XYZ file of C-alpha atoms in Angstrom:
670
model
C -72.533 42.351 -2.576
C -70.903 39.921 -4.960
C -70.059 36.530 -3.499
C -66.399 35.770 -3.205
C -65.007 33.826 -6.073
C -64.253 30.236 -5.181
C -60.607 29.745 -4.251
C -58.786 27.985 -7.018
C -57.370 24.711 -5.812
C -53.629 24.491 -6.141
C -52.470 21.685 -8.358
C -51.190 18.821 -6.233
C -47.426 18.672 -6.401
C -46.020 15.283 -7.122
C -43.992 14.197 -4.077
C -40.259 14.209 -4.617
C -37.845 11.521 -3.492
C -36.921 13.766 -0.550
C -40.564 13.943 0.592
C -40.834 10.172 0.468
C -37.921 9.487 2.773
C -37.791 12.373 5.219
C -40.089 14.542 7.257
C -41.428 17.739 5.700
C -38.917 20.494 6.342
C -41.738 23.030 6.734
C -43.004 21.088 9.755
C -39.721 21.233 11.613
C -40.319 24.679 13.056
C -38.742 28.090 12.452
C -35.601 27.186 14.419
C -34.691 24.322 12.086
C -31.381 24.875 10.277
C -31.052 22.477 7.312
C -27.337 23.249 6.976
C -26.683 21.237 10.151
C -28.198 18.165 8.530
C -26.249 19.023 5.394
C -22.988 18.861 7.310
C -23.975 15.564 8.843
C -24.824 14.223 5.417
C -21.455 15.280 4.008
C -19.411 13.797 6.818
C -21.339 10.540 7.084
C -20.605 9.881 3.418
C -16.905 10.632 3.923
C -16.769 8.308 6.937
C -18.551 5.554 5.000
C -16.178 5.890 2.053
C -13.260 5.639 4.466
C -14.693 2.446 5.959
C -15.367 1.074 2.479
C -11.668 1.295 1.662
C -11.084 4.624 -0.098
C -7.423 4.962 0.851
C -7.278 8.633 -0.136
C -9.471 9.349 2.909
C -6.909 7.946 5.350
C -7.956 10.450 8.027
C -11.617 9.502 7.817
C -11.603 8.358 11.429
C -11.476 11.984 12.592
C -14.952 12.561 11.149
C -16.469 10.967 14.247
C -15.088 13.899 16.239
C -17.182 16.287 14.149
C -20.331 14.306 14.951
C -19.571 14.496 18.660
C -19.273 18.283 18.395
C -22.574 18.543 16.513
C -24.209 16.297 19.090
C -22.898 18.510 21.880
C -24.385 21.730 20.565
C -27.675 20.132 19.460
C -28.243 18.437 22.819
C -26.989 21.505 24.666
C -29.412 23.705 22.731
C -32.351 21.380 23.463
C -31.649 21.432 27.196
C -31.105 25.190 27.318
C -34.420 25.817 25.550
C -36.213 23.441 27.912
C -34.806 25.346 30.877
C -36.005 28.615 29.354
C -39.500 27.251 28.662
C -40.154 25.259 31.825
C -37.804 26.896 34.303
C -36.069 23.573 34.877
C -34.674 20.549 33.032
C -36.598 17.290 33.327
C -33.819 14.676 33.133
C -36.179 11.691 32.922
C -38.103 13.275 30.076
C -34.814 13.989 28.317
C -33.677 10.374 28.732
C -36.946 9.094 27.288
C -36.615 11.330 24.232
C -33.045 10.143 23.695
C -34.144 6.517 24.065
C -36.846 7.047 21.455
C -34.245 8.397 19.060
C -31.448 5.899 19.700
C -32.887 2.553 20.776
C -35.234 1.464 17.917
C -32.673 1.429 15.095
C -29.974 0.149 17.442
C -32.226 -2.775 18.405
C -32.711 -3.599 14.730
C -28.957 -3.591 14.236
C -28.239 -5.865 17.216
C -31.002 -8.271 16.181
C -29.543 -8.453 12.672
C -26.024 -9.037 14.008
C -27.124 -11.815 16.377
C -29.148 -13.467 13.623
C -26.166 -13.367 11.299
C -23.945 -14.692 14.098
C -26.218 -17.677 14.649
C -26.772 -18.498 10.979
C -23.402 -17.759 9.405
C -20.270 -19.587 10.491
C -17.705 -16.812 10.861
C -15.898 -14.696 13.429
C -15.591 -14.957 17.186
C -19.195 -15.677 18.076
C -19.050 -15.354 21.878
C -17.218 -12.054 21.449
C -19.850 -10.776 19.013
C -22.643 -11.784 21.400
C -20.822 -9.952 24.201
C -20.528 -6.906 21.958
C -24.283 -7.097 21.396
C -24.918 -6.985 25.145
C -22.462 -4.104 25.575
C -24.217 -2.249 22.759
C -27.655 -2.688 24.303
C -26.317 -1.419 27.639
C -24.217 1.411 26.118
C -20.694 0.535 27.247
C -19.267 -0.941 24.052
C -16.497 1.673 23.977
C -15.112 0.509 27.328
C -15.469 -3.132 26.301
C -13.237 -2.397 23.301
C -10.757 -0.697 25.634
C -10.761 -3.709 27.953
C -9.743 -6.073 25.160
C -7.313 -3.541 23.689
C -9.117 -3.406 20.353
C -6.805 -1.498 18.020
C -8.921 0.455 15.543
C -6.179 0.495 12.905
C -4.985 -3.112 13.309
C -5.468 -4.647 9.847
C -4.632 -8.141 11.110
C -7.773 -8.466 13.227
C -11.200 -9.157 11.774
C -13.254 -6.397 13.404
C -16.503 -6.924 15.242
C -19.645 -6.035 13.269
C -20.535 -3.925 16.322
C -17.200 -2.189 16.751
C -18.554 1.079 15.337
C -21.296 1.479 17.955
C -18.685 2.490 20.515
C -19.799 6.003 19.576
C -23.281 5.304 20.993
C -21.668 4.311 24.270
C -19.819 7.622 24.423
C -22.930 9.625 23.560
C -25.224 7.810 25.981
C -22.714 8.226 28.796
C -22.609 11.931 27.916
C -26.435 12.064 27.892
C -26.514 10.738 31.464
C -24.576 13.774 32.652
C -25.735 16.406 30.149
C -28.947 17.570 31.946
C -27.074 18.116 35.208
C -24.088 19.732 33.489
C -26.250 22.190 31.560
C -28.404 22.951 34.625
C -25.281 23.647 36.706
C -23.706 25.885 34.061
C -26.947 27.856 33.667
C -26.610 28.882 37.312
C -23.674 31.040 36.197
C -24.767 34.496 35.085
C -23.734 35.732 31.688
C -23.604 34.016 28.321
C -19.869 34.526 27.874
C -19.065 33.291 31.373
C -21.032 30.096 30.738
C -19.290 29.565 27.419
C -15.866 30.097 28.984
C -16.668 27.647 31.773
C -17.631 24.844 29.373
C -14.637 25.561 27.120
C -12.459 25.330 30.206
C -13.836 21.841 30.850
C -12.997 20.917 27.230
C -9.430 22.113 27.752
C -9.233 20.007 30.931
C -10.299 16.989 28.879
C -7.619 17.770 26.279
C -4.928 18.112 28.970
C -6.053 14.838 30.543
C -5.856 13.168 27.124
C -2.286 14.406 26.657
C -1.447 13.083 30.130
C -2.851 9.659 29.229
C -0.810 9.627 26.030
C 2.377 10.675 27.837
C 1.956 7.949 30.465
C 1.645 5.167 27.898
C -2.092 4.751 27.414
C -2.912 2.272 24.682
C -4.239 3.363 21.330
C -7.606 1.799 22.206
C -7.772 3.717 25.507
C -7.165 6.989 23.691
C -9.447 6.242 20.766
C -12.509 4.886 22.579
C -12.363 6.600 25.992
C -15.351 8.731 26.952
C -13.112 11.117 28.891
C -11.004 11.644 25.760
C -13.990 12.235 23.483
C -15.602 14.566 26.030
C -13.599 17.504 24.674
C -15.512 17.458 21.375
C -18.871 17.117 23.126
C -18.012 19.967 25.499
C -16.952 22.253 22.662
C -20.377 21.603 21.156
C -22.109 22.465 24.442
C -20.035 25.663 24.605
C -21.338 26.656 21.155
C -24.874 26.045 22.407
C -24.229 28.214 25.482
C -22.980 31.020 23.274
C -25.454 30.942 20.389
C -28.780 29.605 21.724
C -31.226 32.544 21.755
C -32.478 33.683 25.158
C -36.149 33.945 26.131
C -36.468 37.106 24.031
C -34.926 35.472 21.001
C -31.639 37.362 21.315
C -28.255 35.799 20.571
C -24.795 37.143 19.683
C -24.326 37.658 15.961
C -21.056 38.069 14.146
C -20.769 40.382 11.138
C -21.927 38.499 8.084
C -18.461 38.397 6.518
C -16.977 36.968 9.723
C -19.701 34.330 9.997
C -19.132 33.359 6.379
C -15.365 33.142 6.884
C -15.676 30.987 10.011
C -18.034 28.626 8.231
C -15.830 28.201 5.156
C -12.632 27.884 7.190
C -14.108 25.266 9.506
C -15.540 23.305 6.597
C -12.408 23.290 4.438
C -10.066 22.499 7.322
C -12.333 19.713 8.573
C -12.530 18.143 5.125
C -8.782 18.476 4.636
C -8.227 16.349 7.765
C -9.636 13.385 5.852
C -6.740 13.676 3.396
C -3.775 14.787 5.524
C -4.207 12.525 8.566
C -3.556 8.798 8.695
C -3.527 5.955 11.203
C -0.240 7.181 12.712
C -1.621 10.621 13.671
C -1.143 10.118 17.410
C -0.448 13.861 17.814
C -4.227 14.265 17.638
C -4.278 12.818 21.147
C -0.820 13.901 22.363
C -0.913 17.571 21.462
C -4.508 18.747 21.534
C -5.392 17.840 17.967
C -8.769 16.492 19.038
C -9.619 19.873 20.532
C -8.490 21.664 17.368
C -10.744 19.544 15.185
C -13.629 20.111 17.589
C -13.144 23.874 17.229
C -13.233 23.451 13.431
C -16.535 21.613 13.746
C -17.742 24.361 16.087
C -17.025 26.894 13.337
C -19.212 24.891 10.976
C -21.945 24.687 13.607
C -21.797 28.398 14.392
C -22.280 29.342 10.760
C -25.007 26.714 10.279
C -26.981 28.208 13.181
C -26.834 31.688 11.656
C -30.336 32.576 10.340
C -28.986 34.777 7.545
C -28.694 33.280 4.032
C -24.930 32.675 4.119
C -23.414 31.203 0.984
C -21.884 28.312 2.934
C -25.291 27.539 4.419
C -26.993 27.583 1.026
C -24.403 25.089 -0.194
C -24.782 22.794 2.805
C -28.610 23.030 2.634
C -28.796 21.222 -0.691
C -31.570 18.629 -0.575
C -29.379 15.533 -1.130
C -27.030 16.497 1.718
C -29.921 17.380 4.045
C -31.600 14.079 3.273
C -28.417 12.117 4.002
C -28.005 14.059 7.230
C -31.528 13.207 8.351
C -30.897 9.481 7.878
C -27.232 9.673 8.946
C -27.896 7.658 12.101
C -29.178 4.695 10.104
C -26.413 5.043 7.525
C -23.837 4.911 10.280
C -25.408 1.933 12.041
C -25.953 -0.309 9.047
C -23.054 0.436 6.686
C -20.371 -1.212 8.827
C -21.915 -4.721 9.046
C -22.505 -4.560 5.291
C -18.819 -3.794 4.780
C -17.873 -6.893 6.797
C -20.524 -9.293 5.574
C -21.203 -8.444 1.945
C -19.455 -10.904 -0.394
C -18.158 -8.724 -3.223
C -15.262 -10.904 -4.400
C -14.447 -10.210 -8.016
C -16.182 -6.827 -8.197
C -14.178 -3.751 -9.193
C -13.656 -1.511 -6.187
C -15.887 1.258 -7.563
C -18.835 -1.121 -8.026
C -18.159 -2.623 -4.610
C -18.405 0.802 -2.956
C -21.469 1.886 -4.954
C -23.284 -1.343 -4.082
C -22.605 -0.922 -0.363
C -23.583 2.750 -0.444
C -26.900 1.964 -2.137
C -27.742 -0.917 0.203
C -26.840 1.192 3.229
C -29.084 3.983 1.947
C -32.035 1.648 1.320
C -31.814 0.097 4.799
C -31.370 3.500 6.454
C -34.398 4.940 4.629
C -36.584 1.994 5.634
C -35.407 2.256 9.223
C -36.031 6.009 9.279
C -39.513 5.938 7.770
C -40.942 2.836 9.414
C -39.133 2.621 12.747
C -37.349 5.802 13.803
C -39.897 8.472 12.832
C -42.961 6.578 14.141
C -41.297 6.138 17.534
C -40.122 9.756 17.668
C -43.670 10.958 16.936
C -45.833 8.392 18.728
C -43.549 6.682 21.201
C -42.594 3.027 21.295
C -46.239 1.932 21.148
C -46.368 3.210 17.555
C -44.471 0.101 16.437
C -47.278 -2.255 17.464
C -50.733 -2.825 15.911
C -53.471 -0.675 17.393
C -55.574 -3.752 18.045
C -53.278 -4.817 20.859
C -54.194 -4.010 24.419
C -52.888 -0.554 25.341
C -50.837 -1.889 28.230
C -49.302 -4.541 25.980
C -48.375 -1.924 23.388
C -46.821 0.252 26.085
C -44.489 -2.443 27.391
C -43.869 -4.489 24.216
C -40.854 -2.500 23.008
C -39.049 -2.429 26.392
C -39.694 -6.175 26.661
C -38.098 -6.763 23.256
C -35.053 -4.691 24.216
C -34.682 -6.474 27.563
C -35.069 -9.892 25.923
C -32.464 -9.079 23.293
C -30.020 -7.837 25.933
C -30.582 -10.936 28.086
C -30.105 -13.245 25.085
C -26.874 -11.458 24.164
C -25.558 -11.825 27.696
C -26.496 -15.506 27.849
C -24.922 -16.318 24.492
C -21.693 -14.543 25.402
C -21.241 -16.108 28.839
C -22.829 -19.577 28.660
C -21.347 -22.173 26.348
C -23.629 -22.932 23.443
C -22.938 -24.969 20.308
C -25.008 -22.362 18.494
C -22.319 -19.724 18.900
C -19.202 -21.436 20.162
C -18.607 -24.352 17.811
C -19.079 -28.056 18.406
C -15.845 -29.031 20.098
C -16.348 -32.382 21.797
C -13.595 -31.808 24.349
C -11.089 -34.138 22.655
C -7.504 -32.880 23.206
C -5.532 -31.637 20.247
C -3.058 -34.528 20.557
C -4.132 -37.882 21.953
C -0.763 -38.356 23.691
C -0.979 -34.993 25.450
C -1.807 -35.407 29.105
C -1.457 -32.596 31.577
C 0.404 -33.380 34.793
C 0.471 -30.833 37.556
C 3.999 -29.432 37.989
C 5.897 -30.002 41.204
C 6.014 -26.238 41.793
C 3.584 -23.464 40.901
C 4.488 -22.139 37.457
C 3.887 -18.497 36.577
C 3.727 -17.998 32.810
C 3.760 -14.583 31.139
C 2.332 -14.563 27.603
C 4.123 -11.835 25.653
C 3.428 -10.588 22.150
C 0.848 -8.895 19.962
C -2.591 -9.926 18.712
C -1.788 -13.610 18.089
C -0.326 -13.911 21.595
C -3.462 -12.318 22.991
C -5.708 -14.747 21.105
C -3.694 -17.621 22.620
C -3.940 -16.183 26.136
C -7.708 -15.648 25.868
C -8.376 -19.399 25.700
C -6.592 -20.368 28.917
C -8.891 -21.782 31.619
C -6.929 -22.063 34.831
C -9.270 -24.479 36.605
C -8.360 -27.157 34.060
C -4.597 -26.784 34.618
C -3.861 -26.684 38.367
C -0.395 -25.433 39.202
C -0.240 -23.279 36.069
C -0.917 -19.537 36.309
C -0.971 -17.698 32.987
C -1.032 -13.888 32.676
C -1.108 -11.786 29.521
C 1.377 -8.990 28.817
C 0.280 -8.350 25.251
C -0.300 -5.291 23.127
C -2.247 -5.352 19.892
C -1.039 -3.165 17.075
C 1.569 -5.357 15.319
C 3.950 -5.064 18.292
C 7.147 -7.132 18.150
C 10.392 -7.331 20.189
C 11.840 -4.762 17.756
C 10.052 -2.321 15.441
C 9.076 -4.149 12.261
C 7.329 -2.953 9.127
C 5.995 -5.777 6.989
C 3.853 -6.252 3.916
C 0.392 -7.684 4.195
C -3.011 -7.634 2.485
C -1.835 -7.684 -1.084
C 1.338 -5.669 -0.606
C 0.275 -2.900 1.788
C 2.877 -1.947 4.389
C 1.937 -2.394 8.054
C 3.795 -0.326 10.636
C 3.570 -0.991 14.343
C 1.312 1.049 16.592
C 3.105 4.030 18.202
C 2.359 2.578 21.650
C 4.482 -0.523 20.967
C 7.716 1.207 22.049
C 6.252 1.950 25.472
C 4.989 -1.651 25.720
C 8.466 -3.053 24.979
C 9.909 -1.009 27.823
C 7.117 -1.777 30.270
C 6.405 -5.498 30.010
C 9.776 -6.765 31.376
C 9.261 -4.827 34.618
C 5.675 -6.087 34.844
C 6.840 -9.690 34.424
C 9.640 -9.194 36.962
C 7.102 -7.854 39.440
C 4.819 -10.856 38.891
C 7.639 -13.323 39.556
C 6.955 -15.313 36.383
C 9.496 -18.037 35.656
C 8.471 -18.516 32.010
C 7.938 -16.084 29.155
C 5.738 -17.681 26.478
C 5.882 -15.894 23.136
C 4.038 -17.102 20.005
C 5.720 -16.122 16.729
C 3.737 -13.195 15.348
C 2.555 -12.742 11.759
C 5.161 -10.062 11.002
C 8.002 -12.607 11.081
C 6.305 -14.813 8.479
C 5.655 -12.009 5.991
C 7.906 -9.890 3.738
C 9.758 -7.379 5.939
C 10.545 -3.824 4.798
C 13.968 -2.444 5.819
C 15.202 0.932 4.512
C 12.744 0.767 1.645
C 13.810 -2.742 0.603
C 11.452 -5.713 0.797
C 13.009 -8.844 2.274
C 11.113 -11.972 1.280
C 10.808 -14.972 3.650
C 13.639 -17.447 3.132
C 16.218 -14.843 2.107
C 19.320 -14.078 4.157
C 18.089 -10.582 4.956
C 14.742 -11.863 6.220
C 16.503 -14.487 8.352
C 18.674 -11.758 9.902
C 15.590 -9.752 10.864
C 14.055 -12.806 12.569
C 17.250 -13.412 14.556
C 17.437 -9.714 15.459
C 13.889 -9.859 16.852
C 14.642 -13.061 18.785
C 17.845 -11.593 20.226
C 15.857 -8.610 21.483
C 13.168 -10.880 22.941
C 15.811 -12.895 24.795
C 17.348 -9.701 26.226
C 13.896 -8.498 27.348
C 13.186 -11.903 28.938
C 16.485 -11.727 30.822
C 15.582 -8.213 31.988
C 12.224 -9.588 33.172
C 13.984 -12.057 35.486
C 12.364 -15.116 33.856
C 14.358 -18.325 33.723
C 12.998 -19.727 30.471
C 11.821 -18.362 27.136
C 9.373 -20.655 25.369
C 8.714 -19.838 21.722
C 5.537 -21.155 20.098
C 6.356 -21.504 16.423
C 4.207 -20.162 13.592
C 1.356 -22.298 12.265
C 0.041 -22.815 8.758
C -2.773 -20.610 7.519
C -4.886 -20.681 4.424
C -6.884 -17.644 3.342
C -8.049 -17.512 -0.286
C -7.286 -14.217 -1.972
C -9.983 -11.772 -3.003
C -9.926 -10.850 -6.682
C -10.373 -7.132 -7.226
C -9.783 -5.297 -10.491
C -8.239 -8.474 -11.880
C -5.661 -8.801 -9.096
C -5.477 -10.974 -5.999
C -5.551 -8.973 -2.768
C -6.137 -9.660 0.874
C -4.661 -13.157 0.998
C -3.108 -14.298 4.252
C -0.175 -16.234 2.837
C 1.606 -17.745 5.807
C 3.998 -20.571 5.022
C 5.806 -20.950 8.330
C 8.468 -23.404 7.160
C 11.343 -20.978 6.600
C 10.533 -18.848 9.648
C 10.243 -21.873 11.930
C 13.550 -23.225 10.639
C 15.293 -19.970 11.583
C 13.602 -19.988 15.003
C 14.723 -23.570 15.697
C 18.328 -22.984 14.636
C 18.490 -19.778 16.701
C 17.113 -21.558 19.776
C 19.650 -24.406 19.421
C 22.505 -21.909 19.260
C 21.248 -20.163 22.429
C 20.841 -23.492 24.230
C 24.412 -24.446 23.377
C 25.650 -21.211 24.970
C 24.067 -22.092 28.367
C 23.042 -18.519 29.214
C 21.044 -17.266 32.177
C 17.806 -17.995 30.329
C 17.091 -21.335 28.688
C 15.170 -21.428 25.420
C 12.629 -23.982 24.199
C 10.641 -24.136 20.968
C 7.120 -25.570 21.232
C 6.235 -27.071 17.850
C 2.569 -26.115 17.611
C 2.795 -26.164 13.822
C 3.317 -29.931 13.805
C 0.431 -30.444 16.211
C -1.986 -28.372 14.109
C -0.717 -28.839 10.573
C 0.560 -32.431 10.325
C -2.368 -33.054 7.942
C -2.128 -29.661 6.286
C -4.285 -26.642 7.046
C -7.533 -27.486 8.863
C -10.120 -24.866 9.732
C -11.879 -27.200 12.177
C -10.364 -29.803 14.510
C -12.497 -32.082 16.698
C -15.455 -29.857 15.875
C -13.796 -26.648 17.077
C -13.373 -23.692 14.743
C -9.636 -23.067 15.007
C -9.413 -19.448 13.872
C -11.751 -16.491 14.231
C -10.386 -14.772 11.136
C -7.882 -17.280 9.643
C -5.046 -15.561 11.520
C -6.029 -15.315 15.190
C -7.253 -18.233 17.243
C -10.919 -18.260 18.148
C -11.803 -18.589 21.808
C -12.633 -22.276 21.416
C -9.720 -22.872 19.058
C -7.396 -21.452 21.696
C -8.949 -23.683 24.351
C -8.241 -26.653 22.087
C -4.634 -25.494 21.630
C -4.151 -25.288 25.405
C -4.893 -29.029 25.747
C -1.597 -29.505 23.918
C 0.208 -26.357 25.006
C -0.181 -26.727 28.791
C 1.509 -30.172 28.927
C 4.246 -28.905 26.579
C 4.961 -25.914 28.843
C 5.373 -28.161 31.882
C 7.550 -30.628 29.954
C 9.797 -27.904 28.519
C 10.217 -26.417 32.006
C 11.186 -29.777 33.500
C 13.916 -30.229 30.859
C 15.296 -26.674 31.066
C 18.629 -27.756 32.570
C 19.072 -30.887 30.466
């Protein structure tokens, strides 16, 4: 018998760039569907381009909804399969797996943000530290709701951790997911289970419409877990319908139908990036969020189909699959780069390419050296093998706990490291607070600048003065105003501003406030757009718009039952322009002189009429700007973003403002 010929060794294939940065697709098991990662890769790039300033993708914010739907059916499928295999769902085991996937890269992000916060002098540092703690404890979305963070407000410098609100939503969903899936699996019949979960999604959509109809803020609608639940539940419904049973059986559409659903869902979902914009409130009012979730479900249903559909072959291209596999890291790290990276003078195309490349490099490193090792070997895989086993086991949780504790301490305990070096000196040496003869209730009314003023008030330092905020971010003013900002772009008010204008007078009346305090907002210092015409500051038309807004504010104050309206005039600002494509953009050009002159003359006319409400103008501009623009006074950083007061800057302002409020009140009848 002839011996078998030696097996010829296959030539070693040179590893491709995909092999170097992602796990081997052949090792992912027969149930792996690369088209799902392909979809994630496509939509993460579209979301990143939207965040990097590609204005043609004005509806890019809806892409997050697609990710929630994908997350729903992936997590739902995992839990259903575990129930089939083990006869039950181990919630603790599920939580540990989710922690291994989410926490390592998130910890890197928070550490980087805190390091940048400590070393670089910019932004609202205590707020950023608080965001870090909220991120580590997975409630950042509700923290953004609590401070009425308006996602589309271009006047506010966003937090470098604003984008991780999505992790809060997902982790809150993960807490309930094992019990939800286990409960639904008690229902017999695949279609009955699917209908039950879809019914819950419809309930979420109806609840969202109710919130919108009853005046919920844009932040409440955008960041709320109960609002976003509809997309997650649609994803779980897809998992209930399409996850194979113990025998490997699952419903299957005719191939042509599956292909059509996939293409329709994909094209409609992509089109949303181009047809929606920041004013698309109907997405929340009229079930739009549910519609987009169903589109994403169509993509998911086709991606799960094992047949070689044309849409799946397209979405399974290696570059898209690779981007999908590292999409978590791309999402985490691209946003801080957008905020921090100094690209002044670069053409926009080079700016975007640079940020895309850097985001990709960081995401790849995170995936290969942090995320994958932990997913495969647990948290101990991050530590040298020479360490004691018990030390390796608890090292990672100790790092996470330490980082969370440091974030909490930095956000709640004063520290010169994060909160400036204010020495406590009042803004004006002559300002001395004297407790009023009667308790004064002050209602701060306005938009984001008013809110930044209110945030610095510390009642224990001003006995007899009670200050409450009745503010609404989103460029809200006493009347609807569209103005030009950021190099000529038009800024319209948030759709919720109309409801705020109607509501705050009754709130103030109910509180019994005697004084309405209203800082002049940025809109009144910028070019105002009326019927397509741009009215520049200092022109007669611009002056008329200021007086129209002040007349409305006075009427609202009268309706609120207050006895005095105190106007805080506009202050000087200085923000160098960014040069892009040879043109200056992004400059905050606020010369308050003409606006303040109109405000003063209007107030004098009202005072001469002796109406039911007296009017006083508090000249903060003179107190802050007598020596020209100053970014720092008495060691305190005045502004967080050159427009809004920082927390410590606002505290400094109150050393002058509180005595002025009491003085203006005492002279109201003079």
